[in-house]
mmCIF file of C-alpha atoms in Angstrom:
data_model
loop_
_atom_site.group_PDB
_atom_site.id
_atom_site.type_symbol
_atom_site.label_atom_id
_atom_site.label_comp_id
_atom_site.label_asym_id
_atom_site.label_seq_id
_atom_site.Cartn_x
_atom_site.Cartn_y
_atom_site.Cartn_z
ATOM 1 C CA MET V 1 4.902 -5.188 7.355
ATOM 2 C CA PHE V 2 6.137 -2.985 10.210
ATOM 3 C CA ASP V 3 6.708 0.115 8.073
ATOM 4 C CA SER V 4 3.088 0.608 7.077
ATOM 5 C CA PRO V 5 1.196 3.443 8.806
ATOM 6 C CA LEU V 6 -1.480 0.818 9.534
ATOM 7 C CA SER V 7 0.631 -2.058 10.755
ATOM 8 C CA THR V 8 1.127 -3.046 14.373
ATOM 9 C CA SER V 9 4.560 -2.061 15.687
ATOM 10 C CA ALA V 10 7.154 -4.663 16.624
ATOM 11 C CA TYR V 11 6.324 -3.962 20.268
ATOM 12 C CA GLY V 12 2.624 -4.470 19.588
ATOM 13 C CA VAL V 13 3.265 -7.812 17.908
ATOM 14 C CA LEU V 14 5.094 -8.986 21.044
ATOM 15 C CA GLY V 15 2.400 -7.512 23.309
ATOM 16 C CA VAL V 16 4.621 -5.103 25.267
ATOM 17 C CA GLU V 17 5.014 -1.350 25.724
ATOM 18 C CA PRO V 18 7.965 0.464 24.097
ATOM 19 C CA ASP V 19 9.551 1.201 27.504
ATOM 20 C CA VAL V 20 9.733 -2.467 28.561
ATOM 21 C CA ASP V 21 13.154 -3.623 29.817
ATOM 22 C CA ASP V 22 15.239 -6.172 27.923
ATOM 23 C CA GLU V 23 14.393 -9.124 30.168
ATOM 24 C CA GLN V 24 10.636 -8.525 29.926
ATOM 25 C CA LEU V 25 10.982 -8.124 26.172
ATOM 26 C CA ARG V 26 12.770 -11.461 25.881
ATOM 27 C CA LYS V 27 10.155 -13.176 28.049
ATOM 28 C CA ALA V 28 7.313 -11.728 25.943
ATOM 29 C CA TYR V 29 9.009 -12.921 22.761
ATOM 30 C CA ARG V 30 9.276 -16.489 24.041
ATOM 31 C CA GLN V 31 5.644 -16.488 25.131
ATOM 32 C CA ARG V 32 4.424 -15.152 21.783
ATOM 33 C CA LEU V 33 6.655 -17.605 19.929
ATOM 34 C CA ARG V 34 5.056 -20.548 21.746
ATOM 35 C CA ALA V 35 1.536 -19.152 21.354
ATOM 36 C CA THR V 36 1.832 -18.613 17.593
ATOM 37 C CA HIS V 37 3.818 -21.715 16.637
ATOM 38 C CA PRO V 38 1.847 -23.856 14.159
ATOM 39 C CA ASP V 39 2.568 -26.956 16.267
ATOM 40 C CA THR V 40 0.755 -25.412 19.248
ATOM 41 C CA GLY V 41 -2.311 -24.175 17.411
ATOM 42 C CA GLY V 42 -0.925 -20.973 15.914
ATOM 43 C CA ASP V 43 -0.502 -20.063 12.256
ATOM 44 C CA ALA V 44 2.544 -19.542 10.085
ATOM 45 C CA ALA V 45 1.793 -15.881 9.317
ATOM 46 C CA SER V 46 1.568 -14.851 12.976
ATOM 47 C CA PHE V 47 4.613 -16.943 13.827
ATOM 48 C CA GLY V 48 6.595 -15.177 11.099
ATOM 49 C CA ARG V 49 5.520 -11.755 12.356
ATOM 50 C CA VAL V 50 6.758 -12.596 15.849
ATOM 51 C CA GLN V 51 10.114 -13.693 14.475
ATOM 52 C CA ARG V 52 10.408 -10.554 12.360
ATOM 53 C CA ALA V 53 9.512 -8.356 15.361
ATOM 54 C CA TRP V 54 12.310 -9.954 17.366
ATOM 55 C CA GLU V 55 14.778 -9.325 14.555
ATOM 56 C CA LEU V 56 13.868 -5.634 14.704
ATOM 57 C CA ILE V 57 14.050 -5.076 18.478
ATOM 58 C CA GLY V 58 15.674 -8.193 19.960
ATOM 59 C CA THR V 59 19.119 -6.680 20.507
ATOM 60 C CA PRO V 60 19.980 -3.294 22.065
ATOM 61 C CA GLU V 61 21.516 -2.075 18.807
ATOM 62 C CA ALA V 62 18.604 -3.159 16.646
ATOM 63 C CA ARG V 63 16.120 -1.783 19.162
ATOM 64 C CA GLN V 64 17.782 1.639 19.256
ATOM 65 C CA ALA V 65 17.769 1.833 15.450
ATOM 66 C CA TYR V 66 14.114 0.764 15.314
ATOM 67 C CA ASP V 67 13.105 3.283 17.990
ATOM 68 C CA ARG V 68 14.873 6.152 16.215
ATOM 69 C CA GLY V 69 13.330 5.300 12.857
ATOM 70 C CA HIS V 70 9.802 4.737 14.166
ATOM 71 C CA GLY V 71 9.480 7.598 16.643
ATOM 72 C CA PHE V 72 9.535 5.586 19.876
ATOM 73 C CA ALA V 73 11.228 7.090 22.912
ATOM 74 C CA THR V 74 14.144 5.046 24.198
ATOM 75 C CA PHE V 75 14.643 4.652 27.910
ATOM 76 C CA SER V 76 17.893 4.462 29.824
ATOM 77 C CA ALA V 77 18.375 2.413 32.968
ATOM 78 C CA ASP V 78 17.430 5.346 35.192
ATOM 79 C CA GLY V 79 14.163 5.857 33.333
ATOM 80 C CA ASP V 80 15.034 9.086 31.528
ATOM 81 C CA ALA V 81 13.486 9.262 28.098
ATOM 82 C CA ASP V 82 15.333 10.173 24.951
ATOM 83 C CA ALA V 83 12.987 11.079 22.112
ATOM 84 C CA GLY V 84 15.601 10.269 19.507
ATOM 85 C CA ALA V 85 15.827 13.804 18.138
ATOM 86 C CA GLY V 86 17.429 14.122 14.771
ATOM 87 C CA ALA V 87 16.492 10.618 13.652
ATOM 88 C CA ASP V 88 15.364 10.070 10.096
ATOM 89 C CA PRO V 89 11.572 9.561 10.271
ATOM 90 C CA SER V 90 10.154 6.697 8.263
ATOM 91 C CA GLY V 91 10.455 7.417 4.584
ATOM 92 C CA TRP V 92 6.797 8.390 4.499
ATOM 93 C CA ARG V 93 7.540 11.791 2.976
ATOM 94 C CA PRO V 94 6.883 12.323 -0.739
ATOM 95 C CA ALA V 95 9.816 11.040 -2.785
ATOM 96 C CA ARG V 96 12.101 13.525 -4.480
ATOM 97 C CA PRO V 97 12.228 13.556 -8.295
ATOM 98 C CA SER V 98 14.549 10.877 -9.605
ATOM 99 C CA ALA V 99 17.657 11.773 -11.597
ATOM 100 C CA ASP V 100 17.472 8.461 -13.461
ATOM 101 C CA THR V 101 17.798 9.062 -17.221
ATOM 102 C CA ARG V 102 16.819 5.559 -18.402
ATOM 103 C CA PRO V 103 13.812 5.268 -20.754
ATOM 104 C CA ARG V 104 10.680 5.242 -18.627
ATOM 105 C CA ALA V 105 7.064 4.369 -19.169
ATOM 106 C CA ARG V 106 4.848 7.225 -20.303
ATOM 107 C CA ALA V 107 3.117 8.509 -17.175
ATOM 108 C CA HIS V 108 0.197 10.873 -16.660
ATOM 109 C CA GLY V 109 -1.322 12.115 -13.415
ATOM 110 C CA HIS V 110 0.084 12.202 -9.898
ATOM 111 C CA PRO V 111 0.239 8.813 -8.127
ATOM 112 C CA GLY V 112 -0.918 9.071 -4.536
ATOM 113 C CA GLY V 113 -1.457 12.810 -4.893
ATOM 114 C CA TRP V 114 -5.163 12.881 -4.053
ATOM 115 C CA ARG V 115 -4.716 10.793 -0.923
ATOM 116 C CA ARG V 116 -1.671 12.761 0.267
ATOM 117 C CA GLU V 117 -3.604 16.020 -0.043
ATOM 118 C CA ARG V 118 -6.538 14.521 1.843
ATOM 119 C CA TYR V 119 -4.182 13.113 4.468
ATOM 120 C CA LEU V 120 -2.582 16.515 5.096
ATOM 121 C CA THR V 121 -5.975 18.232 5.319
ATOM 122 C CA LEU V 122 -7.374 15.747 7.836
ATOM 123 C CA MET V 123 -4.147 15.635 9.836
ATOM 124 C CA ARG V 124 -4.214 19.427 10.254
ATOM 125 C CA GLU V 125 -7.864 19.290 11.325
ATOM 126 C CA TRP V 126 -7.148 16.493 13.779
ATOM 127 C CA VAL V 127 -4.155 18.244 15.352
ATOM 128 C CA GLY V 128 -6.224 21.421 15.696
ATOM 129 C CA ARG V 129 -6.409 24.700 13.869
ATOM 130 C CA GLY V 130 -3.821 27.201 14.967
ATOM 131 C CA ILE V 131 -1.512 24.502 16.331
ATOM 132 C CA PRO V 132 1.770 24.292 14.367
ATOM 133 C CA LEU V 133 2.211 21.047 12.448
ATOM 134 C CA GLU V 134 5.952 20.962 11.919
ATOM 135 C CA ASP V 135 6.187 17.437 10.499
ATOM 136 C CA PRO V 136 2.963 15.731 9.365
ATOM 137 C CA TYR V 137 4.957 12.554 8.658
ATOM 138 C CA ALA V 138 6.609 12.180 12.081
ATOM 139 C CA PRO V 139 6.165 8.479 12.978
ATOM 140 C CA ALA V 140 4.932 9.150 16.532
ATOM 141 C CA LEU V 141 2.299 11.563 15.212
ATOM 142 C CA VAL V 142 1.184 9.214 12.437
ATOM 143 C CA ARG V 143 0.948 6.292 14.836
ATOM 144 C CA SER V 144 -1.336 8.256 17.180
ATOM 145 C CA ALA V 145 -3.676 9.500 14.427
ATOM 146 C CA PRO V 146 -7.122 7.942 13.799
ATOM 147 C CA HIS V 147 -7.270 4.908 11.549
ATOM 148 C CA GLU V 148 -8.940 6.739 8.656
ATOM 149 C CA ILE V 149 -6.082 9.257 8.505
ATOM 150 C CA ARG V 150 -3.378 6.592 8.649
ATOM 151 C CA ARG V 151 -5.227 4.666 5.959
ATOM 152 C CA LEU V 152 -4.957 7.597 3.556
ATOM 153 C CA LEU V 153 -1.180 7.766 4.001
ATOM 154 C CA ALA V 154 -0.809 3.995 3.659
ATOM 155 C CA ASP V 155 -2.738 4.006 0.386
ATOM 156 C CA ALA V 156 -0.757 6.981 -0.960
ATOM 157 C CA LEU V 157 2.481 5.119 -0.259
ATOM 158 C CA ALA V 158 1.086 2.009 -1.953
ATOM 159 C CA GLU V 159 0.159 3.980 -5.076
ATOM 160 C CA GLU V 160 3.583 5.601 -5.221
ATOM 161 C CA ALA V 161 5.281 2.208 -4.912
ATOM 162 C CA THR V 162 3.253 0.855 -7.835
ATOM 163 C CA ALA V 163 4.067 3.925 -9.924
ATOM 164 C CA ARG V 164 7.803 3.354 -9.443
ATOM 165 C CA ILE V 165 7.492 -0.265 -10.554
ATOM 166 C CA VAL V 166 5.489 0.578 -13.673
ATOM 167 C CA ALA V 167 7.857 3.413 -14.611
ATOM 168 C CA ASP V 168 10.738 0.945 -14.785
ATOM 169 C CA LEU V 169 8.926 -1.217 -17.350
ATOM 170 C CA GLY V 170 10.083 1.120 -20.113
ATOM 171 C CA MET V 171 8.598 3.040 -23.011
ATOM 172 C CA GLY V 172 6.399 0.192 -24.183
ATOM 173 C CA PHE V 173 4.033 0.972 -21.315
ATOM 174 C CA THR V 174 1.746 3.929 -20.593
ATOM 175 C CA VAL V 175 0.189 4.586 -17.189
ATOM 176 C CA TRP V 176 -2.459 7.000 -15.979
ATOM 177 C CA HIS V 177 -2.620 7.657 -12.223
ATOM 178 C CA ASP V 178 -5.518 8.874 -10.052
ATOM 179 C CA VAL V 179 -8.110 8.638 -12.825
ATOM 180 C CA ALA V 180 -11.588 9.975 -12.044
ATOM 181 C CA ALA V 181 -14.202 7.193 -12.182
ATOM 182 C CA SER V 182 -17.491 8.782 -11.134
ATOM 183 C CA GLY V 183 -19.755 8.398 -14.109
ATOM 184 C CA ARG V 184 -23.333 9.222 -13.217
ATOM 185 C CA ARG V 185 -25.098 11.703 -10.998
ATOM 186 C CA GLY V 186 -25.200 10.303 -7.492
ATOM 187 C CA ASP V 187 -21.875 8.444 -7.825
ATOM 188 C CA ASP V 188 -19.151 9.083 -5.289
ATOM 189 C CA PRO V 189 -17.455 12.265 -6.652
ATOM 190 C CA ASP V 190 -14.123 11.031 -5.274
ATOM 191 C CA ALA V 191 -14.324 7.606 -6.946
ATOM 192 C CA LYS V 192 -11.101 6.907 -8.805
ATOM 193 C CA LEU V 193 -8.925 4.278 -10.411
ATOM 194 C CA ASP V 194 -5.499 4.234 -8.803
ATOM 195 C CA HIS V 195 -3.814 3.320 -12.098
ATOM 196 C CA ILE V 196 -4.592 2.371 -15.671
ATOM 197 C CA VAL V 197 -1.693 0.501 -17.280
ATOM 198 C CA LEU V 198 -1.450 -0.092 -21.028
ATOM 199 C CA GLY V 199 1.221 -2.318 -22.554
ATOM 200 C CA PRO V 200 1.808 -5.160 -25.008
ATOM 201 C CA SER V 201 0.158 -7.654 -22.620
ATOM 202 C CA GLY V 202 -3.084 -5.676 -22.390
ATOM 203 C CA LEU V 203 -4.988 -2.862 -20.696
ATOM 204 C CA TYR V 204 -5.361 -3.183 -16.929
ATOM 205 C CA GLY V 205 -7.072 -1.377 -14.114
ATOM 206 C CA VAL V 206 -4.805 -1.526 -11.062
ATOM 207 C CA LEU V 207 -5.681 -1.058 -7.407
ATOM 208 C CA SER V 208 -2.798 -0.355 -4.990
ATOM 209 C CA GLU V 209 -3.722 -1.178 -1.408
ATOM 210 C CA ASP V 210 -2.243 -1.637 2.053
ATOM 211 C CA PHE V 211 -4.525 -3.061 4.725
ATOM 212 C CA GLY V 212 -1.800 -3.227 7.341
ATOM 213 C CA GLY V 213 -1.961 -7.008 7.740
ATOM 214 C CA PRO V 214 -2.426 -10.404 6.073
ATOM 215 C CA VAL V 215 -5.012 -10.681 3.305
ATOM 216 C CA THR V 216 -6.538 -13.751 1.669
ATOM 217 C CA LEU V 217 -8.610 -14.285 -1.462
ATOM 218 C CA ARG V 218 -11.951 -16.070 -1.308
ATOM 219 C CA ARG V 219 -14.668 -16.295 -3.931
ATOM 220 C CA GLY V 220 -13.213 -13.501 -5.990
ATOM 221 C CA GLU V 221 -12.872 -10.982 -3.154
ATOM 222 C CA LEU V 222 -10.268 -9.923 -0.605
ATOM 223 C CA GLN V 223 -10.684 -10.850 3.028
ATOM 224 C CA GLY V 224 -8.749 -9.727 6.110
ATOM 225 C CA ASP V 225 -9.132 -8.108 9.500
ATOM 226 C CA ASP V 226 -8.999 -4.585 8.059
ATOM 227 C CA VAL V 227 -10.568 -5.208 4.649
ATOM 228 C CA GLU V 228 -13.813 -3.284 4.322
ATOM 229 C CA GLY V 229 -16.422 -3.561 1.600
ATOM 230 C CA SER V 230 -15.604 -5.192 -1.738
ATOM 231 C CA PRO V 231 -12.282 -3.823 -3.055
ATOM 232 C CA ILE V 232 -12.212 -6.005 -6.168
ATOM 233 C CA GLY V 233 -15.886 -5.394 -6.935
ATOM 234 C CA ASP V 234 -15.394 -1.632 -6.558
ATOM 235 C CA LEU V 235 -12.307 -1.748 -8.778
ATOM 236 C CA ILE V 236 -14.199 -3.451 -11.589
ATOM 237 C CA ALA V 237 -17.156 -1.063 -11.273
ATOM 238 C CA ARG V 238 -14.821 1.919 -11.648
ATOM 239 C CA MET V 239 -13.037 0.324 -14.572
ATOM 240 C CA ARG V 240 -16.392 0.051 -16.337
ATOM 241 C CA VAL V 241 -17.018 3.766 -15.880
ATOM 242 C CA VAL V 242 -13.721 4.554 -17.615
ATOM 243 C CA SER V 243 -14.348 1.856 -20.230
ATOM 244 C CA ARG V 244 -17.670 3.415 -21.259
ATOM 245 C CA ALA V 245 -16.266 6.933 -21.342
ATOM 246 C CA ALA V 246 -13.241 6.020 -23.478
ATOM 247 C CA GLY V 247 -14.804 3.314 -25.626
ATOM 248 C CA VAL V 248 -12.130 0.769 -24.673
ATOM 249 C CA ARG V 249 -12.164 -2.760 -23.242
ATOM 250 C CA PHE V 250 -9.986 -3.697 -20.285
ATOM 251 C CA SER V 251 -8.046 -6.944 -20.481
ATOM 252 C CA GLY V 252 -8.221 -7.540 -16.735
ATOM 253 C CA ALA V 253 -7.840 -6.170 -13.223
ATOM 254 C CA ILE V 254 -4.843 -6.305 -10.883
ATOM 255 C CA VAL V 255 -4.703 -5.695 -7.132
ATOM 256 C CA VAL V 256 -1.241 -4.940 -5.711
ATOM 257 C CA LEU V 257 -0.503 -5.501 -2.016
ATOM 258 C CA PRO V 258 2.634 -5.521 0.174
ATOM 259 C CA ASP V 259 4.553 -8.752 -0.355
ATOM 260 C CA ASP V 260 4.365 -9.828 3.293
ATOM 261 C CA ASP V 261 0.572 -9.548 3.370
ATOM 262 C CA LEU V 262 -0.109 -12.341 0.850
ATOM 263 C CA PRO V 263 0.277 -16.109 1.313
ATOM 264 C CA GLN V 264 1.998 -16.293 -2.092
ATOM 265 C CA ALA V 265 3.337 -13.863 -4.665
ATOM 266 C CA ILE V 266 0.496 -14.212 -7.209
ATOM 267 C CA LEU V 267 -3.103 -15.245 -6.567
ATOM 268 C CA ASP V 268 -5.348 -15.938 -9.549
ATOM 269 C CA ALA V 269 -8.912 -14.890 -8.698
ATOM 270 C CA GLY V 270 -10.299 -16.200 -11.983
ATOM 271 C CA ARG V 271 -13.013 -14.185 -13.694
ATOM 272 C CA VAL V 272 -14.903 -11.704 -11.529
ATOM 273 C CA ARG V 273 -17.925 -10.044 -13.152
ATOM 274 C CA GLY V 274 -16.596 -11.157 -16.518
ATOM 275 C CA LEU V 275 -13.013 -9.901 -16.098
ATOM 276 C CA PRO V 276 -9.889 -11.918 -15.237
ATOM 277 C CA VAL V 277 -8.422 -10.722 -11.916
ATOM 278 C CA VAL V 278 -5.036 -11.271 -10.278
ATOM 279 C CA VAL V 279 -3.882 -10.265 -6.793
ATOM 280 C CA CYS V 280 -0.114 -9.971 -6.470
ATOM 281 C CA GLY V 281 2.649 -8.709 -4.231
ATOM 282 C CA ARG V 282 4.626 -5.658 -5.286
ATOM 283 C CA ALA V 283 7.699 -7.706 -6.146
ATOM 284 C CA ALA V 284 5.660 -9.713 -8.665
ATOM 285 C CA LEU V 285 3.871 -6.785 -10.346
ATOM 286 C CA ALA V 286 6.430 -6.239 -13.124
ATOM 287 C CA THR V 287 6.256 -9.917 -14.050
ATOM 288 C CA VAL V 288 2.451 -9.858 -14.107
ATOM 289 C CA LEU V 289 2.320 -6.784 -16.333
ATOM 290 C CA ARG V 290 4.933 -8.087 -18.763
ATOM 291 C CA ARG V 291 3.425 -11.566 -19.103
ATOM 292 C CA GLY V 292 -0.216 -10.611 -18.756
ATOM 293 C CA ILE V 293 -2.756 -12.387 -16.565
ATOM 294 C CA PRO V 294 -4.544 -15.669 -17.338
ATOM 295 C CA GLY V 295 -7.466 -15.129 -19.678
ATOM 296 C CA ALA V 296 -6.363 -11.661 -20.833
ATOM 297 C CA ARG V 297 -5.848 -10.967 -24.523
ATOM 298 C CA ASP V 298 -2.583 -9.478 -25.778
ATOM 299 C CA MET V 299 -2.632 -6.285 -27.827
ATOM 300 C CA GLY V 300 -0.974 -5.618 -31.144
ATOM 301 C CA GLY V 301 0.891 -2.402 -31.865
ATOM 302 C CA ASN V 302 -1.959 -0.730 -33.761
ATOM 303 C CA GLN V 303 -4.454 -1.637 -31.039
ATOM 304 C CA VAL V 304 -2.185 -0.233 -28.312
ATOM 305 C CA PHE V 305 -1.903 3.023 -30.241
ATOM 306 C CA ASP V 306 -5.686 3.266 -30.703
ATOM 307 C CA VAL V 307 -6.431 2.527 -27.032
ATOM 308 C CA ARG V 308 -3.807 5.033 -25.880
ATOM 309 C CA THR V 309 -5.334 7.735 -28.083
ATOM 310 C CA ARG V 310 -8.855 7.063 -26.805
ATOM 311 C CA LEU V 311 -7.719 7.192 -23.174
ATOM 312 C CA GLN V 312 -5.716 10.364 -23.701
ATOM 313 C CA GLN V 313 -8.797 12.062 -25.090
ATOM 314 C CA SER V 314 -11.170 10.941 -22.321
ATOM 315 C CA VAL V 315 -9.276 10.449 -19.051
ATOM 316 C CA ARG V 316 -9.977 12.920 -16.267
ATOM 317 C CA PHE V 317 -7.993 13.095 -13.043
ATOM 318 C CA VAL V 318 -9.257 13.545 -9.493
#
């Protein structure tokens, strides 16, 4: 939860500045622990976040490691700042190609590619033309950027995480990433499906998201402090654009979120606009795709081959 470009830092969860001394930090932790405890009117999710924040910065050693990895300056007793030069940033850079030679799922398109390109463009514009941008993924820079820029990076990371999970499902699965889903004149030209996944359990449209905080499911739609619009409704609308173009029927829709942002690993949304929908954490995605979702029809070998051929002939990428 603290590694997302959108999430509040461990210091923010405890309500202190990064240069606070150890005693003030400990006092803030105790106050936040009492304020968020379920027995005193708080909620379990907030209480857990406070505990996790303390694990990350509650000891000098843990705090130094957290500061180096997240771009916070560390302060010595005399107040001199050390920017933590040479520290590994956050793992937000694009992953290097894997040397793994195991059989992988068939993959087409570039997961997270559209949003990473957009992120880099907007980050350069925000920093200012003519100003060198040595590391667009430096944690301190990302943390100071506007929300819409950080959101692009968070979503790119979410899409890349889903792609890695699907790839490990093996050759029985085929996945298309960043699929164009603007069908008619006047549609959003950047509308896309994050992933289309085809396997023995069915054909699924998959949305990879990171809202930077807890999310709940109510009446077939996602709700949370940073959830805007109708993510599930938009996902299904875009799936229908692809369905018409390819002449295929989707078995269901899946929304994938960070594990810590859901009250449980798998949430069954029932049927939304005629399609079965499941919201799951990343750790549960492989299980959902292998087993299928409630109400979805399995596919036989010949049907999988036919659907794959139709998609290959019609899919366009953003």
